[in-house]
Coordinates of C-alpha atoms in Angstrom, one line a residue:
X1 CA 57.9 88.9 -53.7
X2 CA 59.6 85.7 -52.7
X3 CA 59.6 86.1 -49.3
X4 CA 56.0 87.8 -49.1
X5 CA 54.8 84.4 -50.8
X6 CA 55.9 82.6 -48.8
X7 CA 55.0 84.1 -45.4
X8 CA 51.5 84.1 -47.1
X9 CA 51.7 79.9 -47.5
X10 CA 53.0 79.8 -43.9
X11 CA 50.4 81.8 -42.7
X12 CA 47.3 79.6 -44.9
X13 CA 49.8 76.2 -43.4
X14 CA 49.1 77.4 -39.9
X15 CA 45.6 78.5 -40.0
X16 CA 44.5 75.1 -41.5
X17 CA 46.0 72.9 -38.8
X18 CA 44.3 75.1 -36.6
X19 CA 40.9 74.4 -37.9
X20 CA 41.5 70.6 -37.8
X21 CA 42.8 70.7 -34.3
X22 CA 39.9 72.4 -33.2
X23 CA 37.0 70.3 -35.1
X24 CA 39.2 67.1 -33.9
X25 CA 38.6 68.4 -30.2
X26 CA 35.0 69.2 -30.4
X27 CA 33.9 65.8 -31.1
X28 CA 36.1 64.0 -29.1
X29 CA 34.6 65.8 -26.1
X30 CA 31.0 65.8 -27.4
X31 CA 30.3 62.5 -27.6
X32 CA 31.2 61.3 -24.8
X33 CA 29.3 63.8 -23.3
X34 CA 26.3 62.9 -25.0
X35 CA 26.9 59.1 -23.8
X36 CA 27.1 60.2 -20.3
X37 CA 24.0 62.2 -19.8
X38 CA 22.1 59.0 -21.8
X39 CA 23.6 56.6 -19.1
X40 CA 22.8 58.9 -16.3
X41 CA 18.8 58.8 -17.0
X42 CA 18.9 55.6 -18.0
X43 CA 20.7 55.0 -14.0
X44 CA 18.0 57.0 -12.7
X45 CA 14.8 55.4 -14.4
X46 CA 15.8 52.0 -13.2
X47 CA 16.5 53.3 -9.7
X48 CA 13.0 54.7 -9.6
X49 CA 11.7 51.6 -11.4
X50 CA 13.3 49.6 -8.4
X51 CA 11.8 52.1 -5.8
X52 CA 8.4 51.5 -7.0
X53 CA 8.0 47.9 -6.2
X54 CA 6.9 47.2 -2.6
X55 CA 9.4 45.5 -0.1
X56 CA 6.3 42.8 0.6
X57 CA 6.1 41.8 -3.2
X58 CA 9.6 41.4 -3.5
X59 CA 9.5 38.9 -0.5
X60 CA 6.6 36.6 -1.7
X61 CA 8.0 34.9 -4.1
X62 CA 8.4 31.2 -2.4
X63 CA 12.2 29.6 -2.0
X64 CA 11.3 27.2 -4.7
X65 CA 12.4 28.5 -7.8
X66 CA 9.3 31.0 -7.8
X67 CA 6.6 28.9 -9.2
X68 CA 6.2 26.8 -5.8
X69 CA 6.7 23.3 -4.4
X70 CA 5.7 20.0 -5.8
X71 CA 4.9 16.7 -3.9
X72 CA 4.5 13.5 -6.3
X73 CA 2.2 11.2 -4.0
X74 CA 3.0 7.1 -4.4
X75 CA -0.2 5.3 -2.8
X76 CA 0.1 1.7 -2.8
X77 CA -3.3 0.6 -3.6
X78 CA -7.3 2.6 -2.7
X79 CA -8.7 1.7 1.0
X80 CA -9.9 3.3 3.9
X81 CA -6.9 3.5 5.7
X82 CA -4.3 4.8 3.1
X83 CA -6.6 7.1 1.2
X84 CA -7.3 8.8 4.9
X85 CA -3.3 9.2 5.1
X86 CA -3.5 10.8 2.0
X87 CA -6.1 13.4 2.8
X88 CA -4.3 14.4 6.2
X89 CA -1.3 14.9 4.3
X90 CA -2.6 16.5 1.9
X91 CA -4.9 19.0 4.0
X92 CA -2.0 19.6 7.1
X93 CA 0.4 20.7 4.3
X94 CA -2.0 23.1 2.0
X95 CA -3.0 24.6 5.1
X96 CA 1.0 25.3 5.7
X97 CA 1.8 26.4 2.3
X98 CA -1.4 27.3 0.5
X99 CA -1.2 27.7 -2.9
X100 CA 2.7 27.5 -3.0
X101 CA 2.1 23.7 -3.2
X102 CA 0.7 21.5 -6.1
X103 CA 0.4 17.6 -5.4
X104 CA 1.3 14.8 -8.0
X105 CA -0.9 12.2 -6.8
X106 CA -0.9 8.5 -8.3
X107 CA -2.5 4.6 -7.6
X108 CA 0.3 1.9 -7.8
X109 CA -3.1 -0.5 -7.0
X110 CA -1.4 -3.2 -5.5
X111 CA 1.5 -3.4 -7.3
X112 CA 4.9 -3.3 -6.0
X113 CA 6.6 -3.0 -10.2
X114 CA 4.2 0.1 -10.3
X115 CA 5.2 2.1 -7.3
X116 CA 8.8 1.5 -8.7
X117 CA 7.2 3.4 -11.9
X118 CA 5.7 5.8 -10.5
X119 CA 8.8 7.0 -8.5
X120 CA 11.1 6.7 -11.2
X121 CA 8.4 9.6 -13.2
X122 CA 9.0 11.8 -9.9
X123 CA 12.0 11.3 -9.8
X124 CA 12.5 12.4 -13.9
X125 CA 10.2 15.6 -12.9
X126 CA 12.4 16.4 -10.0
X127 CA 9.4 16.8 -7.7
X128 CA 10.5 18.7 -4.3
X129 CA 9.1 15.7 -2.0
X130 CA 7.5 12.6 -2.2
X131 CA 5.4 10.7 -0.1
X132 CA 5.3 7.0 0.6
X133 CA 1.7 5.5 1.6
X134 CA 2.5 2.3 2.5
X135 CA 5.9 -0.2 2.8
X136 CA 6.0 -1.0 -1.2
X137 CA 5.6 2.8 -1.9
X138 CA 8.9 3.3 0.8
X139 CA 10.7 0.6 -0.6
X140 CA 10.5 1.7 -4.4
X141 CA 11.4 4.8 -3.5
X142 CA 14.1 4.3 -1.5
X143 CA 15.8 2.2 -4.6
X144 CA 14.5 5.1 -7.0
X145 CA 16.4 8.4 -5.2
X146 CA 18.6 9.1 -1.9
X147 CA 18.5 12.7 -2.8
X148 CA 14.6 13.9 -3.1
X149 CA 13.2 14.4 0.9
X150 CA 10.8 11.3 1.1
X151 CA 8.5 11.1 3.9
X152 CA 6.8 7.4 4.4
X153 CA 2.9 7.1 6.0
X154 CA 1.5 3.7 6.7
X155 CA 4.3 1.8 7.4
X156 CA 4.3 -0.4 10.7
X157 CA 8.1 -0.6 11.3
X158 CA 10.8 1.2 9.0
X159 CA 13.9 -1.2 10.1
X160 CA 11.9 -3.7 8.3
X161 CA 10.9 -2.3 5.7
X162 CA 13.9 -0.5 4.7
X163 CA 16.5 -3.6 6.1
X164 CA 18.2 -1.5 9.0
X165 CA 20.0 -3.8 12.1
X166 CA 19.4 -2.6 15.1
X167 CA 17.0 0.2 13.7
X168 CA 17.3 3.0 16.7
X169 CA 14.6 5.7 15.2
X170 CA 15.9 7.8 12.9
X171 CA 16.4 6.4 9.2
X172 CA 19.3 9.1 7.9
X173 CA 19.4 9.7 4.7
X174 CA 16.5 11.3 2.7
X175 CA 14.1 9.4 4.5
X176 CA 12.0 9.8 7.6
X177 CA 7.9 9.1 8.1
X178 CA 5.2 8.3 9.9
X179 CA 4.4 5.0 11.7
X180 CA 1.2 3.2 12.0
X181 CA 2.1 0.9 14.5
X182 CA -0.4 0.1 17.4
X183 CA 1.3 -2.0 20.1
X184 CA 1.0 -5.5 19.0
X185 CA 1.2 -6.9 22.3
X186 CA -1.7 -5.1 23.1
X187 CA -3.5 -6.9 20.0
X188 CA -2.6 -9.7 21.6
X189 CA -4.4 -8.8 25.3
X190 CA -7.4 -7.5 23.3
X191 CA -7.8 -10.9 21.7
X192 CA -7.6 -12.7 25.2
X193 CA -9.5 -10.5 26.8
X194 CA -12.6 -10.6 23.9
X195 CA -12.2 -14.6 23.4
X196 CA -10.2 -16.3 27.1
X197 CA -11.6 -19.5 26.0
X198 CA -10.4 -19.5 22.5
X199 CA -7.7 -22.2 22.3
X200 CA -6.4 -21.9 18.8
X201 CA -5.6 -18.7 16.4
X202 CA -4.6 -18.7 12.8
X203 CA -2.9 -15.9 11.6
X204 CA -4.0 -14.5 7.7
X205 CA -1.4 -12.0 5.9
X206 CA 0.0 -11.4 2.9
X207 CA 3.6 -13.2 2.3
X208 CA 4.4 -10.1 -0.1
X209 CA 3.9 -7.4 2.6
X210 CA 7.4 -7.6 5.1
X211 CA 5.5 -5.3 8.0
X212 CA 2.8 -8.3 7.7
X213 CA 5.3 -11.0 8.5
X214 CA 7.2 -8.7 11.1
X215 CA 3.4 -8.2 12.8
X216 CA 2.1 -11.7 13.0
X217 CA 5.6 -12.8 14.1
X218 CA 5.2 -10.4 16.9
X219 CA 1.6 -11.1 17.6
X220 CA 1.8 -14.9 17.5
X221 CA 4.8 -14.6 20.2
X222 CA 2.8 -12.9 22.5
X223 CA -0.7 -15.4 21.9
X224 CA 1.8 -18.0 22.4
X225 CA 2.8 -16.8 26.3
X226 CA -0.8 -16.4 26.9
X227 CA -1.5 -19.5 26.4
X228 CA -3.0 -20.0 22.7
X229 CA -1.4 -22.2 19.7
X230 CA -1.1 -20.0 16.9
X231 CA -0.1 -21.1 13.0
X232 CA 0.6 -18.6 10.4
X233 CA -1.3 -18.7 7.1
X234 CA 0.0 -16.4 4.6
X235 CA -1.0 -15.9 0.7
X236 CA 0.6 -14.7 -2.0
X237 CA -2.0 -11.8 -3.8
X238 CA -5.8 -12.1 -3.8
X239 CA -5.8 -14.2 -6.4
X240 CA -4.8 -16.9 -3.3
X241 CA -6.4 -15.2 -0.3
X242 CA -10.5 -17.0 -0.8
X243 CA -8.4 -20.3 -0.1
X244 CA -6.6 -19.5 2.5
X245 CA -8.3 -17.9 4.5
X246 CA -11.1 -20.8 4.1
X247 CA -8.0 -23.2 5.7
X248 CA -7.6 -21.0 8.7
X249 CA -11.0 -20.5 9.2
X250 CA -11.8 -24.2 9.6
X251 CA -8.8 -25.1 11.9
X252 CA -9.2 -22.2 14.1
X253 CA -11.4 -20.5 16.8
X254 CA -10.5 -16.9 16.0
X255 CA -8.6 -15.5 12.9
X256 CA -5.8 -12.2 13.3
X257 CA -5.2 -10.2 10.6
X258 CA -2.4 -7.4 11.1
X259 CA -2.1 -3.8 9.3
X260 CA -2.1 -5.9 6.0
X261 CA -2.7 -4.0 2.6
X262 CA -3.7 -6.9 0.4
X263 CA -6.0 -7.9 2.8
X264 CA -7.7 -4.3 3.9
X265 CA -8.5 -4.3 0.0
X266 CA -10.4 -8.0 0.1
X267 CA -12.3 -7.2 3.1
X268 CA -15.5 -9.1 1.9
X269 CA -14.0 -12.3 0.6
X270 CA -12.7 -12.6 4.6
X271 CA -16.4 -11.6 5.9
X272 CA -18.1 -13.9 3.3
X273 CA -16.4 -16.9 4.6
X274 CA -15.7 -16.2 8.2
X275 CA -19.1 -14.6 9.5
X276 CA -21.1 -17.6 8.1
X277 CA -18.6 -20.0 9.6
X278 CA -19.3 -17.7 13.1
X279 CA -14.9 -17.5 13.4
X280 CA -14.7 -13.7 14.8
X281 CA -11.6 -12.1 13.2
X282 CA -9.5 -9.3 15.5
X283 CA -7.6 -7.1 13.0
X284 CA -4.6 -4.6 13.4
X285 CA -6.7 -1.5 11.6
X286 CA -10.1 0.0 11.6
X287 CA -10.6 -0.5 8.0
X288 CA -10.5 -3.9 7.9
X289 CA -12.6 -3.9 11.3
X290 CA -15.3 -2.0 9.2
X291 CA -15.1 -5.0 6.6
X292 CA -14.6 -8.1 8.1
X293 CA -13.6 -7.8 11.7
X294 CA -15.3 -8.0 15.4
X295 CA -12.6 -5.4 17.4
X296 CA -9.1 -3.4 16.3
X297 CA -6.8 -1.4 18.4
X298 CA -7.6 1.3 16.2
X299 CA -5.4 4.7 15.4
X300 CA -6.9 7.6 13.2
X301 CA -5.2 7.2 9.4
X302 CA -6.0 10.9 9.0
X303 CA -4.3 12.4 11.5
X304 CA -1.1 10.4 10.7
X305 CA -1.4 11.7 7.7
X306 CA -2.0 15.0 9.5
X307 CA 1.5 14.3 11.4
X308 CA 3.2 13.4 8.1
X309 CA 2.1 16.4 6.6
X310 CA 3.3 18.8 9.2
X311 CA 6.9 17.4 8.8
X312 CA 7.1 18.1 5.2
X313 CA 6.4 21.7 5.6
X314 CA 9.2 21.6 7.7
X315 CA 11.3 20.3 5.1
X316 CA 10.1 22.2 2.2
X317 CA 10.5 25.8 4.5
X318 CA 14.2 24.6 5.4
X319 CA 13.6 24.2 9.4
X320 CA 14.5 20.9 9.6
X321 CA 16.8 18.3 8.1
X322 CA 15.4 15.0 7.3
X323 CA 18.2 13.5 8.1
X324 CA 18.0 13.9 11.6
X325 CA 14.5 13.6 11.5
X326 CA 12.7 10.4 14.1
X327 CA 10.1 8.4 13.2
X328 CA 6.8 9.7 14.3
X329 CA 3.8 7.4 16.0
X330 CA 0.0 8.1 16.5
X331 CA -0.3 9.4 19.6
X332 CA -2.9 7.3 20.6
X333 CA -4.9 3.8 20.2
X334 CA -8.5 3.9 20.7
X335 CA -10.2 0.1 21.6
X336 CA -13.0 0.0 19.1
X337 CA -15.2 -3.0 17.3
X338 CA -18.1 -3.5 15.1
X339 CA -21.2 -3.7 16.2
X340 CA -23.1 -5.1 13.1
X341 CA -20.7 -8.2 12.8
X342 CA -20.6 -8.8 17.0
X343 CA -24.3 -8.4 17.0
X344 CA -24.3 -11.4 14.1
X345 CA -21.6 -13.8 16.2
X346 CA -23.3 -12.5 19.7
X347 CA -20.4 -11.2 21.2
X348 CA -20.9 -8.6 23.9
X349 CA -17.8 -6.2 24.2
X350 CA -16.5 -4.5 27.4
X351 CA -17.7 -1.3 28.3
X352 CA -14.3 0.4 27.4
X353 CA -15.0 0.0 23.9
X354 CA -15.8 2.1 21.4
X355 CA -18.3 1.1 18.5
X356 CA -17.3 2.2 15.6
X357 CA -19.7 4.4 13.0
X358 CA -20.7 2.1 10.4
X359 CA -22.0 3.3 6.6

């Protein structure tokens, strides 16, 4: 009985651990079978997902982050000239980009501490580009970023504005532009050729402005070897402009202003005192022409705004470094002069000049 007992216990001993070795084995290979087949459709539903969206949609997104480019827009002060720029740039790169670029556009009017402002804000938004209308805008943003592309427009000559010796071009950096500079000795032959009997010429600018200095410098050097005695009369702001230009209009037989932004903004306090006074004025832009001036060696403000605009598309796509980017000049100078303000002094132009649409 014994030994039947206990063959009976070794028998129940056996079956039990059977049973548990067998339940231990079914789940260790069911669940991960379970876990496999989940995974597998869950592989195949994102592959068809992935399949479904077309090649060209995957492609459109632009290389800015998605959600497009943005181009904060520093404009020294509102006339003709720089709000022309403006628009070219403005129009030349929406027509590259379309809707992949939104502008940041802002006024400094006139004030040097402002542009500084304003470029400081771009420079906190991280805007992709900005764009400099005019030598203050340049200058503030050169001292407020050497990382962001910026692109100047309206400034006569960039180793001036900037302080570059020996300036052969190309700025380097993060800076390149557009050049508004008409050939000064040209100026200079237009003003001998419109007034040969003229003896003295008084130059008006703005002391504030360093492309102002830099043009009557150059202008009064070539007057000089033709023959004329020039002085320089420079003012400060507006504030100062009524009087001085009331000084060089009484000790002079024809007044020069250059490309001068202080002054393309007073354009009727110069016309006030000098048309009554019969002292023709040759200016450096056609703005100013259209206020207070007789003739200009005139270059379209649009398209160099056109030209500026072009070469940020260039940089915003990634085909060209700014680096190693020239300056860029209008491509041509058109002899042009006002007929309303000649027909008051009685000055008959040459034939090769162009008279300008007046509003």
């Amino acid at each position: 009985m014994k030994k039947i007992l206990a063959m009976v216990m070794a028998m129940t001993m056996g079956l039990s651990l059977v049973a548990c070795g067998g339940n231990s084995a079914a789940d260790s290979t069911t669940e991960p079978a379970a876990e496999d087949s989940t995974q597998t459709e869950d592989t195949d539903a994102v592959e068809e997902e992935e399949a479904e969206v077309p090649k060209e949609e995957q492609e459109e997104t632009p290389s800015a982050g998605g959600e497009g480019y943005t181009v904060g827009i520093c404009q020294l002060v509102q006339h003709d000239a720089l709000d022309a720029a403006t628009q070219g740039f403005k129009d030349a790169l929406t027509e590259e980009l379309g809707e992949a670029v939104s502008f940041d556009e802002q006024n400094a009017q006139n004030d040097s501490n402002t542009c500084s402002t304003i470029i400081n804000g771009f420079v906190s938004s991280g805007v992709d580009l900005i764009l400099a209308n005019a030598t203050p805008a340049l200058q503030a943003a050169q001292a407020g970023t050497n990382e962001i592309p910026i692109l100047g427009t309206s400034v006569t000559e960039y180793g001036v504005a900037l302080g570059i010796d020996n300036f052969d071009g190309t700025v380097g950096g993060n800076i390149s532009g557009t050049s508004d500079l008409a050939p000064l000795e040209d100026q200079a032959a237009m003003l001998q050729e419109l007034f040969p009997d003229a003896k003295n010429v008084g130059l008006v600018y703005c002391t504030a402005e360093a492309n102002s200095q830099y043009q009557v410098d150059t202008v009064q050097s070539a007057l000089e070897g033709l023959g004329y005695t020039c002085t320089q009369y420079g003012f400060s702001d507006s504030n100062d402009l009524s009087s001085v230009v009331t000084t060089a209009s009484d000790n002079n037989d024809v007044l020069y202003i250059p490309t001068d932004n202080t002054a393309a903004s007073n354009t009727s306090i110069v016309d006030n005192i000098c048309r009554p006074k019969k002292i023709p004025v040759v200016v450096g832009e056609e703005g100013i022409c259209a206020g207070c001036g007789v003739a200009t060696l005139s270059i379209s403000y649009y398209d160099l705004g056109v030209g500026t605009g072009k070469m940020a598309a260039k940089i915003l796509k990634g085909e060209a470094n700014i680096s190693e980017m020239p300056i860029e000049y209008a491509p041509q100078f058109t002899k042009k002069y006002n007929p309303v303000i000649c027909e008051d002094l009685g000055i008959t132009v040459p034939d090769d000049y162009v008279a300008m649409e007046m509003e």
